[in-house]
XYZ file of C-alpha atoms in Angstrom:
756
model
C 43.699 45.502 -84.378
C 41.148 43.148 -85.917
C 43.687 40.358 -85.755
C 44.267 41.050 -82.053
C 40.496 41.024 -81.389
C 40.128 37.788 -83.256
C 42.826 36.170 -81.080
C 41.018 37.277 -77.960
C 37.749 35.760 -79.240
C 39.525 32.484 -80.055
C 41.122 32.355 -76.606
C 37.789 33.104 -74.914
C 36.092 30.440 -77.033
C 38.831 27.917 -76.121
C 38.475 28.737 -72.446
C 34.662 28.403 -72.678
C 35.009 25.141 -74.547
C 37.548 23.833 -71.989
C 35.150 24.836 -69.205
C 32.358 22.869 -70.877
C 34.585 19.836 -71.357
C 35.874 19.903 -67.772
C 32.339 20.184 -66.400
C 31.197 17.300 -68.575
C 34.188 15.065 -67.823
C 34.275 15.545 -64.083
C 31.303 14.211 -62.073
C 29.734 17.033 -60.004
C 28.655 16.428 -56.445
C 24.915 16.298 -55.920
C 24.133 15.668 -52.251
C 27.459 14.305 -51.058
C 28.674 17.673 -49.847
C 25.437 18.575 -48.078
C 24.946 18.239 -44.337
C 21.604 16.967 -43.148
C 19.523 17.071 -39.987
C 18.758 13.997 -37.968
C 15.344 13.011 -36.677
C 14.147 10.775 -33.860
C 10.629 9.373 -33.792
C 8.517 7.475 -31.272
C 7.351 3.925 -32.017
C 4.262 5.264 -33.858
C 6.191 7.643 -36.097
C 5.599 10.813 -34.048
C 8.525 13.276 -34.125
C 10.490 13.543 -30.916
C 13.308 15.750 -32.147
C 14.712 17.241 -35.354
C 18.293 18.540 -35.164
C 19.802 21.445 -37.139
C 22.395 20.639 -39.760
C 25.891 22.152 -39.871
C 24.466 25.285 -41.496
C 21.806 25.766 -38.779
C 19.074 24.655 -41.181
C 16.494 21.947 -40.954
C 17.247 19.642 -43.869
C 16.357 15.970 -43.447
C 17.366 13.492 -46.112
C 14.520 11.412 -47.558
C 15.331 8.692 -50.129
C 13.426 8.866 -53.432
C 11.694 5.589 -52.673
C 9.997 7.142 -49.650
C 8.669 10.210 -51.506
C 4.916 9.515 -52.032
C 3.595 9.319 -55.572
C 1.001 12.093 -54.947
C 3.819 14.562 -54.152
C 5.949 13.482 -57.130
C 2.987 13.866 -59.497
C 1.949 17.294 -58.238
C 5.528 18.638 -58.419
C 5.948 17.347 -61.952
C 2.600 18.873 -62.979
C 3.367 22.214 -61.319
C 7.086 22.575 -61.933
C 8.248 20.527 -64.890
C 5.819 18.259 -66.812
C 8.523 17.163 -69.309
C 11.188 16.508 -66.686
C 11.703 12.868 -67.722
C 12.076 13.848 -71.427
C 14.332 16.959 -71.640
C 18.167 17.088 -71.372
C 18.165 19.386 -68.335
C 16.575 22.436 -69.889
C 13.340 22.750 -71.862
C 13.647 24.927 -75.076
C 9.865 25.224 -75.332
C 9.714 26.618 -71.796
C 12.252 29.274 -72.774
C 10.119 30.228 -75.799
C 6.993 30.388 -73.612
C 8.835 32.477 -70.970
C 10.075 34.867 -73.638
C 6.595 35.499 -75.040
C 5.135 35.839 -71.554
C 7.239 38.978 -71.157
C 4.763 40.695 -73.500
C 1.608 39.324 -71.837
C -0.237 39.751 -68.543
C 1.095 36.572 -66.947
C 4.732 35.598 -66.849
C 6.070 32.017 -66.861
C 9.358 30.704 -65.636
C 11.653 28.559 -67.702
C 13.566 26.684 -64.957
C 13.249 22.944 -64.983
C 13.628 20.745 -61.899
C 17.191 19.952 -62.989
C 17.981 23.640 -63.359
C 16.605 24.396 -59.903
C 18.785 21.647 -58.405
C 21.812 23.081 -60.305
C 21.096 26.571 -59.037
C 20.827 25.460 -55.392
C 23.651 22.983 -55.578
C 26.134 25.442 -57.170
C 24.724 28.617 -55.534
C 24.239 30.343 -58.911
C 22.872 33.877 -59.268
C 20.369 33.330 -62.081
C 19.249 36.943 -62.336
C 21.931 37.647 -64.938
C 22.218 36.241 -68.441
C 25.638 34.690 -67.679
C 24.221 33.184 -64.492
C 21.325 31.684 -66.453
C 23.694 30.231 -69.001
C 25.859 28.800 -66.236
C 22.704 27.254 -64.664
C 21.809 25.559 -67.971
C 25.372 24.275 -68.309
C 25.293 22.832 -64.802
C 21.891 21.279 -65.434
C 23.259 19.518 -68.534
C 26.222 18.326 -66.477
C 23.894 16.839 -63.853
C 21.874 15.102 -66.562
C 25.064 13.516 -67.913
C 26.180 12.001 -64.650
C 22.925 11.334 -62.751
C 19.632 9.608 -63.470
C 16.394 11.497 -63.491
C 15.347 9.855 -60.191
C 18.592 10.899 -58.540
C 18.089 14.504 -59.665
C 14.447 14.455 -58.602
C 15.549 13.074 -55.200
C 17.981 15.968 -54.840
C 15.202 18.417 -55.629
C 13.031 17.077 -52.831
C 15.934 17.292 -50.403
C 17.227 20.760 -51.273
C 14.355 23.128 -52.202
C 13.473 25.831 -49.638
C 10.216 25.820 -47.666
C 10.442 29.051 -45.740
C 12.257 30.008 -42.540
C 15.413 27.853 -42.304
C 13.617 24.763 -43.600
C 14.932 22.964 -46.642
C 13.800 19.710 -48.161
C 10.407 18.047 -48.092
C 11.438 15.729 -45.192
C 11.953 18.552 -42.724
C 8.998 20.562 -44.067
C 6.616 17.676 -43.675
C 7.680 17.063 -40.052
C 7.748 20.710 -39.042
C 4.542 21.872 -40.746
C 2.396 18.721 -40.451
C 4.125 16.671 -37.727
C 4.346 13.585 -39.950
C 6.830 11.786 -42.146
C 6.568 12.633 -45.811
C 5.255 9.182 -46.846
C 2.081 9.878 -44.843
C 1.137 13.154 -46.587
C -2.402 13.489 -47.818
C -3.148 14.926 -51.295
C -4.050 18.302 -49.783
C -0.814 18.431 -47.723
C 1.240 17.282 -50.725
C -0.204 20.161 -52.777
C 0.800 22.640 -50.087
C 4.395 21.413 -50.165
C 4.365 21.505 -53.945
C 3.644 25.287 -54.235
C 5.760 26.638 -51.347
C 9.298 26.262 -52.930
C 8.451 28.483 -55.892
C 8.122 31.451 -53.535
C 9.080 30.322 -50.017
C 9.207 33.789 -48.489
C 5.795 34.936 -49.742
C 4.071 31.537 -49.300
C 5.474 30.536 -45.892
C 2.399 28.977 -44.243
C 3.108 29.876 -40.602
C 1.807 33.439 -40.826
C -1.545 34.736 -41.957
C -0.457 36.323 -45.214
C 1.799 33.465 -46.157
C -0.896 30.908 -45.489
C -3.346 32.913 -47.642
C -0.932 33.092 -50.574
C -0.135 29.387 -50.298
C -3.822 28.489 -50.191
C -4.627 30.613 -53.259
C -2.032 28.835 -55.385
C -2.785 25.423 -53.849
C -6.442 25.638 -54.820
C -5.592 26.661 -58.413
C -3.230 23.691 -58.668
C -5.923 21.373 -57.309
C -8.420 22.594 -59.848
C -5.891 22.152 -62.656
C -5.191 18.570 -61.522
C -8.923 17.852 -60.911
C -8.178 16.961 -57.258
C -10.406 17.406 -54.281
C -8.891 19.890 -51.873
C -9.432 19.670 -48.111
C -8.557 22.120 -45.348
C -5.133 21.635 -43.822
C -3.703 22.661 -40.469
C -0.207 24.038 -40.460
C 1.931 24.904 -37.471
C 5.617 25.356 -36.786
C 6.040 22.189 -34.754
C 9.518 21.532 -33.418
C 9.178 19.195 -30.423
C 11.909 18.221 -28.008
C 10.509 15.113 -26.360
C 12.075 12.200 -24.506
C 15.271 14.177 -24.598
C 17.450 11.859 -22.504
C 16.654 8.843 -24.688
C 16.922 10.834 -27.920
C 20.318 12.315 -26.985
C 21.654 8.894 -26.075
C 20.543 7.309 -29.359
C 21.758 10.246 -31.502
C 25.147 10.074 -29.856
C 25.370 6.332 -30.328
C 24.324 6.190 -34.026
C 25.044 7.967 -37.284
C 21.631 7.171 -38.758
C 19.689 10.153 -40.054
C 16.369 8.685 -38.920
C 16.042 6.897 -35.585
C 12.855 5.130 -34.605
C 12.789 4.759 -30.842
C 10.711 2.344 -28.784
C 9.191 5.298 -26.886
C 5.401 5.566 -26.809
C 4.926 9.372 -26.870
C 1.406 9.157 -25.364
C 2.772 7.266 -22.323
C 5.877 9.438 -22.220
C 3.817 12.636 -22.100
C 1.366 11.312 -19.538
C 4.063 10.081 -17.154
C 6.070 13.304 -17.576
C 3.001 15.280 -16.534
C 2.390 12.979 -13.542
C 6.005 13.327 -12.431
C 6.015 17.135 -12.704
C 2.683 17.455 -10.899
C 3.871 15.128 -8.139
C 7.149 17.051 -7.691
C 5.170 20.299 -7.484
C 2.960 18.721 -4.781
C 5.942 17.538 -2.758
C 8.041 20.686 -2.982
C 7.081 21.476 0.590
C 9.061 18.400 1.647
C 12.140 19.507 -0.237
C 11.457 17.333 -3.277
C 12.678 18.809 -6.534
C 13.622 15.943 -8.820
C 12.724 12.452 -9.887
C 12.995 9.911 -12.680
C 10.657 7.250 -14.112
C 11.300 4.260 -16.380
C 8.636 2.003 -17.980
C 9.380 -1.011 -20.126
C 7.478 -3.902 -21.726
C 9.095 -7.113 -20.458
C 7.784 -9.165 -23.394
C 10.112 -7.408 -25.859
C 12.263 -5.390 -23.388
C 11.340 -2.144 -25.185
C 11.496 1.120 -23.267
C 8.089 2.785 -23.504
C 8.731 5.807 -21.372
C 11.960 7.157 -19.955
C 11.997 10.382 -17.967
C 15.527 11.058 -16.743
C 14.580 14.122 -14.643
C 11.607 16.253 -13.699
C 12.637 18.993 -16.167
C 15.336 18.430 -18.805
C 15.818 22.180 -19.332
C 16.041 23.143 -15.636
C 19.722 23.767 -14.753
C 18.798 24.292 -11.094
C 18.069 20.602 -10.664
C 20.726 19.431 -13.126
C 17.885 18.396 -15.408
C 20.066 17.158 -18.242
C 21.558 14.439 -16.063
C 19.847 11.192 -16.963
C 18.463 9.748 -13.761
C 17.548 6.381 -15.301
C 21.210 5.792 -16.176
C 22.790 7.406 -13.094
C 24.416 5.033 -10.644
C 22.786 5.239 -7.240
C 22.290 2.965 -4.247
C 19.208 0.714 -4.608
C 18.692 0.416 -0.866
C 16.542 -2.693 -0.336
C 15.096 -2.748 -3.859
C 17.135 -5.836 -4.846
C 16.485 -7.875 -1.726
C 13.982 -9.975 -3.768
C 16.888 -11.515 -5.661
C 18.539 -12.701 -2.464
C 15.255 -14.425 -1.627
C 14.999 -15.802 -5.181
C 18.492 -17.297 -4.940
C 17.574 -18.722 -1.518
C 14.528 -20.374 -3.103
C 16.715 -21.851 -5.868
C 19.269 -23.144 -3.372
C 16.709 -24.825 -1.137
C 17.120 -22.518 1.858
C 13.501 -21.331 2.032
C 10.003 -21.655 0.635
C 7.573 -18.689 0.492
C 6.465 -19.127 4.132
C 9.691 -20.325 5.772
C 9.948 -18.727 9.213
C 12.976 -16.380 9.424
C 14.499 -14.679 12.390
C 14.373 -10.934 12.744
C 16.350 -10.620 15.924
C 19.517 -8.749 16.960
C 22.420 -10.613 15.383
C 26.102 -9.935 14.818
C 27.896 -11.021 11.652
C 31.484 -10.618 12.807
C 31.740 -6.889 13.385
C 28.669 -6.173 11.293
C 25.438 -5.521 13.266
C 22.579 -4.776 10.849
C 19.509 -2.980 12.149
C 16.127 -2.235 10.656
C 15.058 1.295 9.656
C 12.500 1.322 12.507
C 15.198 0.230 15.022
C 12.861 -2.637 16.009
C 12.890 -6.392 15.586
C 9.845 -8.521 14.775
C 11.103 -11.828 16.146
C 9.814 -14.461 13.775
C 8.009 -13.918 10.507
C 7.530 -15.802 7.235
C 9.861 -15.218 4.337
C 7.321 -13.388 2.149
C 6.594 -10.895 4.909
C 10.265 -10.541 5.860
C 10.810 -9.547 2.241
C 7.948 -7.093 1.811
C 8.536 -5.601 5.278
C 12.165 -5.255 4.179
C 13.647 -6.615 7.374
C 17.455 -6.370 7.235
C 18.651 -9.206 9.490
C 16.790 -11.945 7.556
C 18.176 -10.602 4.290
C 21.745 -10.502 5.560
C 21.352 -13.910 7.162
C 20.117 -15.399 3.866
C 22.940 -13.740 1.965
C 25.448 -15.312 4.386
C 23.900 -18.755 3.800
C 23.851 -18.539 -0.012
C 26.477 -20.369 -2.040
C 29.658 -18.265 -2.114
C 29.364 -15.409 -4.638
C 25.777 -16.190 -5.683
C 24.276 -12.716 -5.291
C 27.500 -10.970 -6.285
C 27.702 -12.968 -9.503
C 24.049 -12.222 -10.248
C 24.862 -8.528 -10.073
C 27.910 -9.014 -12.271
C 25.788 -10.870 -14.848
C 23.376 -7.952 -14.930
C 26.242 -5.778 -16.167
C 27.400 -4.049 -12.979
C 31.022 -3.024 -12.746
C 31.743 -3.902 -9.105
C 34.814 -4.163 -7.021
C 35.699 -7.485 -5.377
C 32.993 -9.252 -3.347
C 35.076 -8.902 -0.179
C 35.001 -5.108 -0.625
C 31.227 -5.031 -0.081
C 30.798 -7.984 2.242
C 27.329 -8.500 3.676
C 26.412 -4.859 2.889
C 25.458 -6.205 -0.549
C 22.157 -7.280 1.050
C 21.280 -3.680 1.912
C 22.288 -1.914 -1.267
C 25.887 -1.095 -0.391
C 26.780 -0.620 -4.095
C 25.618 1.463 -7.048
C 23.326 0.465 -9.877
C 21.261 2.288 -12.495
C 17.465 2.202 -12.760
C 17.896 0.599 -16.148
C 19.687 -2.415 -14.595
C 17.130 -2.655 -11.764
C 14.316 -2.756 -14.326
C 16.171 -5.441 -16.353
C 16.452 -7.566 -13.225
C 12.745 -7.223 -12.350
C 11.867 -8.051 -15.973
C 13.851 -11.279 -15.546
C 11.265 -12.350 -12.928
C 8.532 -11.963 -15.588
C 10.745 -13.719 -18.166
C 11.178 -16.920 -16.091
C 14.579 -16.072 -14.765
C 16.165 -14.945 -18.042
C 17.959 -11.573 -18.060
C 17.645 -9.587 -21.280
C 18.921 -6.110 -22.249
C 16.684 -3.089 -22.755
C 15.820 -1.976 -26.282
C 15.484 1.725 -27.044
C 15.570 1.718 -30.867
C 13.452 -0.334 -33.263
C 15.814 -2.141 -35.676
C 15.271 -4.774 -38.307
C 18.256 -6.923 -37.252
C 19.207 -6.627 -33.628
C 21.611 -8.819 -31.708
C 20.492 -9.517 -28.181
C 22.070 -11.459 -25.373
C 20.156 -13.501 -22.811
C 21.541 -14.774 -19.500
C 19.756 -17.188 -17.189
C 20.124 -15.983 -13.631
C 17.277 -17.743 -11.821
C 15.021 -20.737 -12.284
C 11.481 -20.106 -13.605
C 10.175 -21.477 -10.301
C 12.153 -19.093 -8.077
C 11.215 -16.146 -10.348
C 7.496 -16.950 -10.120
C 7.479 -17.531 -6.351
C 9.454 -14.295 -5.775
C 6.789 -12.331 -7.697
C 4.025 -14.011 -5.693
C 5.865 -13.102 -2.499
C 6.095 -9.450 -3.647
C 2.335 -9.415 -4.201
C 1.991 -9.457 -0.422
C 3.398 -5.937 -0.354
C 0.329 -3.838 0.301
C -0.154 -0.712 -1.867
C 0.010 2.741 -0.371
C -3.340 3.200 1.373
C -4.452 6.290 -0.454
C -3.479 4.691 -3.740
C -4.920 1.194 -3.233
C -7.779 2.014 -5.629
C -5.280 2.421 -8.433
C -4.784 -1.260 -8.844
C -8.464 -2.059 -9.351
C -10.130 -2.232 -12.724
C -13.850 -2.541 -13.514
C -14.079 -6.307 -13.684
C -10.684 -7.291 -12.420
C -8.164 -6.560 -9.701
C -4.608 -6.054 -10.968
C -2.258 -7.300 -8.293
C 1.045 -5.486 -8.396
C 4.239 -7.093 -7.015
C 6.455 -4.214 -5.924
C 9.350 -3.295 -3.651
C 10.871 -0.134 -2.340
C 14.381 0.987 -1.581
C 15.823 3.757 0.596
C 19.541 4.432 0.372
C 21.813 5.156 3.310
C 21.494 8.782 4.395
C 18.101 9.099 2.712
C 19.645 10.166 -0.599
C 17.444 7.994 -2.846
C 13.824 6.840 -2.660
C 12.998 4.055 -5.035
C 9.872 2.037 -5.931
C 9.916 -0.690 -8.577
C 7.456 -3.428 -9.578
C 5.517 -5.074 -12.331
C 2.143 -4.041 -13.784
C 0.950 -6.901 -15.979
C 3.799 -7.413 -18.487
C 5.264 -3.940 -17.765
C 8.041 -3.093 -15.340
C 7.852 0.351 -13.734
C 10.521 2.118 -11.644
C 10.228 5.476 -9.827
C 13.092 7.349 -8.223
C 12.966 10.497 -6.063
C 16.158 12.276 -5.024
C 18.762 14.886 -5.915
C 21.493 14.377 -8.490
C 24.054 16.081 -6.200
C 23.446 13.349 -3.594
C 21.927 15.639 -0.954
C 20.076 13.604 1.653
C 16.575 14.324 2.865
C 14.740 12.455 5.633
C 11.627 12.597 3.457
C 13.309 10.467 0.787
C 11.918 7.109 1.910
C 11.018 4.531 -0.675
C 7.481 3.676 0.523
C 6.371 7.115 1.647
C 7.886 9.182 -1.172
C 8.368 7.021 -4.268
C 5.449 4.673 -3.537
C 2.579 7.128 -4.141
C 3.900 8.231 -7.520
C 4.552 4.572 -8.447
C 0.907 3.677 -7.849
C -0.396 6.793 -9.539
C 1.435 5.820 -12.692
C 0.594 2.125 -12.273
C -3.078 3.024 -12.088
C -2.909 4.929 -15.365
C -1.093 2.111 -17.089
C -3.520 -0.512 -15.824
C -6.552 1.461 -16.993
C -5.292 2.624 -20.355
C -3.420 -0.359 -21.781
C -5.152 -3.549 -22.917
C -2.039 -5.589 -22.287
C -2.452 -5.350 -18.538
C -6.018 -6.653 -18.672
C -5.079 -9.582 -20.887
C -1.778 -10.466 -19.276
C -1.208 -13.861 -17.698
C 2.105 -15.151 -16.344
C 3.489 -18.037 -18.257
C 3.246 -20.995 -15.850
C 3.539 -23.738 -18.484
C 5.820 -26.488 -17.198
C 6.430 -24.657 -13.922
C 7.509 -27.055 -11.158
C 5.795 -25.173 -8.324
C 3.375 -26.655 -5.832
C 1.163 -25.240 -3.126
C 1.004 -26.865 0.325
C -0.639 -26.115 3.663
C 1.886 -25.026 6.283
C 1.485 -24.012 9.850
C 1.237 -20.210 10.010
C 3.502 -19.861 13.010
C 6.225 -22.272 12.095
C 6.247 -22.495 8.292
C 6.419 -26.298 8.536
C 3.964 -28.827 7.158
C 0.599 -28.472 8.861
C -0.100 -31.082 11.521
C -3.105 -31.695 13.730
C -1.301 -29.787 16.528
C -1.238 -26.599 14.462
C -4.368 -24.450 14.931
C -3.847 -22.074 11.997
C -2.477 -22.792 8.507
C -1.623 -20.902 5.340
C -0.772 -21.783 1.754
C 2.907 -21.810 0.833
C 4.571 -22.092 -2.576
C 7.525 -24.445 -2.793
C 9.722 -26.162 -5.372
C 9.435 -29.968 -5.074
C 12.751 -31.715 -4.265
C 14.328 -28.320 -3.663
C 12.470 -26.354 -0.998
C 12.900 -27.283 2.672
C 9.625 -28.762 3.906
C 9.553 -30.675 7.229
C 7.276 -31.547 10.107
C 7.379 -29.124 12.967
C 8.729 -29.884 16.369
C 7.611 -26.554 17.786
C 4.179 -27.915 18.773
C 4.420 -30.894 21.139
C 1.906 -32.871 23.138
C 3.023 -32.870 26.735
C 1.594 -35.332 29.292
C 0.419 -33.524 32.369
C -0.079 -35.301 35.688
C -3.781 -34.685 36.436
C -3.190 -34.978 40.169
C -0.085 -32.790 40.607
C -0.463 -30.551 37.533
C 3.195 -31.138 36.776
C 4.764 -32.448 33.577
C 4.654 -36.220 33.621
C 7.553 -38.402 32.570
C 5.369 -40.159 29.968
C 1.747 -40.439 28.864
C -0.289 -42.634 31.254
C -4.037 -42.148 30.858
C -6.231 -41.782 32.864
C -3.601 -40.399 35.280
C -2.232 -37.970 32.660
C -3.740 -35.736 29.983
C -2.030 -34.391 26.892
C -1.763 -30.641 26.346
C -0.133 -28.853 23.378
C 2.709 -26.445 24.123
C 5.021 -24.459 21.850
C 8.737 -25.066 22.282
C 10.482 -22.192 20.527
C 14.283 -21.699 20.681
C 15.131 -19.299 23.468
C 16.372 -16.483 21.226
C 13.172 -16.561 19.189
C 11.020 -16.874 22.277
C 12.605 -13.759 23.689
C 12.210 -11.887 20.391
C 8.520 -12.883 20.204
C 8.042 -11.538 23.705
C 9.491 -8.230 22.499
C 6.720 -8.329 19.879
C 4.108 -8.910 22.560
C 3.724 -12.666 21.971
C 3.903 -14.619 25.243
C 3.832 -18.383 25.249
C 2.146 -20.677 27.657
C 5.023 -22.680 29.098
C 4.731 -26.287 30.311
C 5.046 -26.886 34.060
C 8.121 -28.400 35.707
C 8.841 -32.103 35.408
C 7.751 -34.445 38.142
C 10.586 -35.053 40.577
C 10.656 -38.748 39.544
C 11.610 -37.934 35.852
C 15.238 -38.806 35.038
C 17.623 -37.027 32.673
C 16.885 -39.422 29.777
C 13.219 -38.394 29.808
C 14.170 -34.718 29.701
C 16.621 -35.336 26.830
C 14.000 -37.030 24.651
C 11.524 -34.186 25.333
C 13.781 -31.270 24.472
C 15.671 -29.807 21.528
C 19.415 -29.633 21.072
C 21.005 -26.147 21.525
C 22.283 -24.057 18.616
C 25.394 -21.886 18.896
C 24.622 -18.403 17.467
C 27.927 -16.762 18.304
C 30.661 -17.424 17.322
C 29.795 -18.609 13.788
C 31.007 -21.966 12.577
C 33.989 -21.950 10.191
C 34.712 -18.207 10.571
C 38.153 -16.772 11.131
C 38.176 -14.380 14.110
C 40.934 -11.879 14.705
C 41.898 -11.268 18.283
C 41.834 -7.590 19.207
C 43.153 -5.808 22.261
C 40.472 -5.206 24.956
C 37.812 -6.951 22.853
C 36.412 -10.351 23.862
C 34.460 -12.944 21.932
C 30.728 -13.249 22.639
C 29.225 -16.669 23.349
C 25.472 -16.898 22.718
C 23.152 -19.805 22.044
C 19.570 -20.636 21.085
C 18.210 -23.363 23.360
C 15.003 -25.184 24.198
C 12.607 -23.205 26.343
C 12.875 -25.826 29.121
C 16.612 -25.127 29.548
C 17.730 -22.998 32.511
C 21.526 -23.348 32.460
C 24.075 -23.868 29.670
C 27.773 -24.817 29.934
C 30.517 -23.768 27.492
C 33.700 -25.731 26.633
C 36.733 -24.817 24.556
C 38.715 -27.735 23.194
C 36.997 -30.031 25.729
C 37.900 -27.705 28.633
C 35.136 -26.118 30.666
C 35.311 -22.299 30.469
C 32.036 -20.837 31.814
C 28.386 -21.299 32.481
C 25.451 -18.966 31.801
C 21.687 -18.636 31.898
C 19.753 -19.707 28.824
C 19.316 -16.186 27.344
C 22.599 -14.772 28.577
C 25.520 -13.702 26.410
C 28.948 -14.275 27.972
C 32.337 -13.114 26.789
C 35.662 -14.968 26.716
C 39.261 -14.248 25.723
C 39.950 -17.168 23.309
C 43.265 -18.792 22.643
C 44.848 -18.550 19.172
C 44.576 -21.322 16.657
C 41.895 -23.815 15.753
C 39.267 -24.072 18.509
C 36.333 -26.427 19.132
C 33.520 -24.659 20.953
C 31.043 -26.994 22.672
C 27.781 -26.206 24.472
C 25.941 -28.436 26.930
C 22.517 -27.664 28.349
C 20.985 -28.859 31.645
C 18.759 -31.294 29.709
C 21.874 -33.128 28.571
C 21.825 -31.962 24.936
C 25.004 -30.696 23.330
C 26.371 -29.185 20.122
C 29.728 -27.927 18.861
C 31.374 -25.842 16.132
C 34.925 -25.196 14.962
C 36.472 -21.745 14.515
C 39.899 -20.214 13.944
C 41.346 -17.381 15.988
C 44.262 -15.312 14.636
C 46.122 -12.307 15.886
C 45.907 -9.023 13.925
């Protein structure tokens, strides 16, 4: 019987010995099998979001190098003063703990390594066998890991009450700061909680009292000054659209975003208050994006009026959603036109009824303004001038600019001239990138949402610095919303804001975008389900919120006050032009304005609108030539007939010269008048002949012209009055269309007519 018992003891001893050997030989896992939370911070280190780990706990990994020395020292003093000297357990602590059983105060014997072993292996240490197993595991950790690695594991695993584990999560949740910023007083608080996390949890009155009692004793023992601390259970969910995007795109445990939480919070409040004000108009949602063009960092990004509101699809990110920009990108058509020498800032453009094949663009007010300078045509968002400029640009210019900005578009032919009016989809992020390129001298750069040490970034030149600058100066002519005009004025300085609006077809989207100093701001009002609303107009609905936010930015950020556009080496000149014609000012022009132009690129010419006409003093008729004292010179305006008619619609009536003297011959009339221009059909265009549809013939002629004559391939086909549109049934093939006016001037174009 004794022999049998001895065998059992030997077998048990062998098994125990084998267990010890196995645990010593095989490296245990320390943190590798632990799941951790992830945290996102704003640019100043303020917590935006802390996620739960796989076990629904808040446990954020913090490397040992980022644990502050004050916390390390207090933990060593409080928990394990001989940590760096013992082999995992401290025999003297066991002796002290044993004798404390017979005294008034009891001491624990667990070292830092033993606590890590207990947590890591989930050991029940209330039994003797459990305690022995804990010591064994502690020795095993000491064999395979350095003291710093074990100490790091302690800081990342110990409990801090609730479902909070590790000093990284505790510091963020209780003090709203990263652990490396803890004060001595806050470090002491986090030192004493893990020893009794249930009793000393600081978020209730009793727990805070217990924590404070022990914290003060520890401070006295360490001869440290103790200051009051403020503890709260702080678990923010801020900038959620940006945070979600970055968390999904990265595996990093800590993400430092470019968001400025102060700006983010302020703009969120402004958006919510504005939506509440406008609910009576059926407004329920909006989005705002603010970036710094100097580094392309996103400072505030509000994807919806309320992230947690399912009724407005709040979790959809409005700054990334693809929507029609309406007229918001018209400035880039004008910028390309500047680069290609089609206009300068005050070139006179035509806002008159015009057909582009079967496309007949109209303005939102259903009116036409006749003639107006390019800068006003842009800020008034007139459609015909924009479409006309797009047609005149080099093939694919605007389309390729959109492609370079990162848009995934169908073929250019699919959109046609509707590109000028927002007949495609683009995100607010891309719109803001494009507007930032105007501040960055025509260079397109990507947005940055995360602060990284090494970051690859592409740059694409899409415009010249000159065209970018002039386009911004043109947009400065866009008057602010009346009730918000005060928002662009500072104490000692006026902040001029270049801005533009956009309204999508069917009033589904209202957009306002512009620059405030170095910042680019975009505001969108609409519904994510695409429901239209007649109130969703860019200027009336998005404009007021745009200027409300712009005012706050201008007044609260020093960058706006100090900002100056980089004009070094800019090849831009200013010249006096005639207000009415946009041509170089002459003595015949009564009113002039300043225009910006690019030397050797922009079209600048002398005007032939204003002409001195000799008037026979005796008859009052137009003389054949100047012959003082029998004639006197008077200045008249000679506008093309289509523009003259359009100006009359706008209430501008011209004083017309009298008839010629009967003695004036045709040569005199020819010299004194302007050649006609064929408006329809358009030169070089292929027309398709359709059943029961005829081709319109229309021309712009000198105001002195009464009759015009039309020819097809040198054959006379019809005659018409100067402002009349006539219709013909053309032959198939290549056709030469010629016009002759009754002053003897002519012009011609070539077209091609095909059958369908």
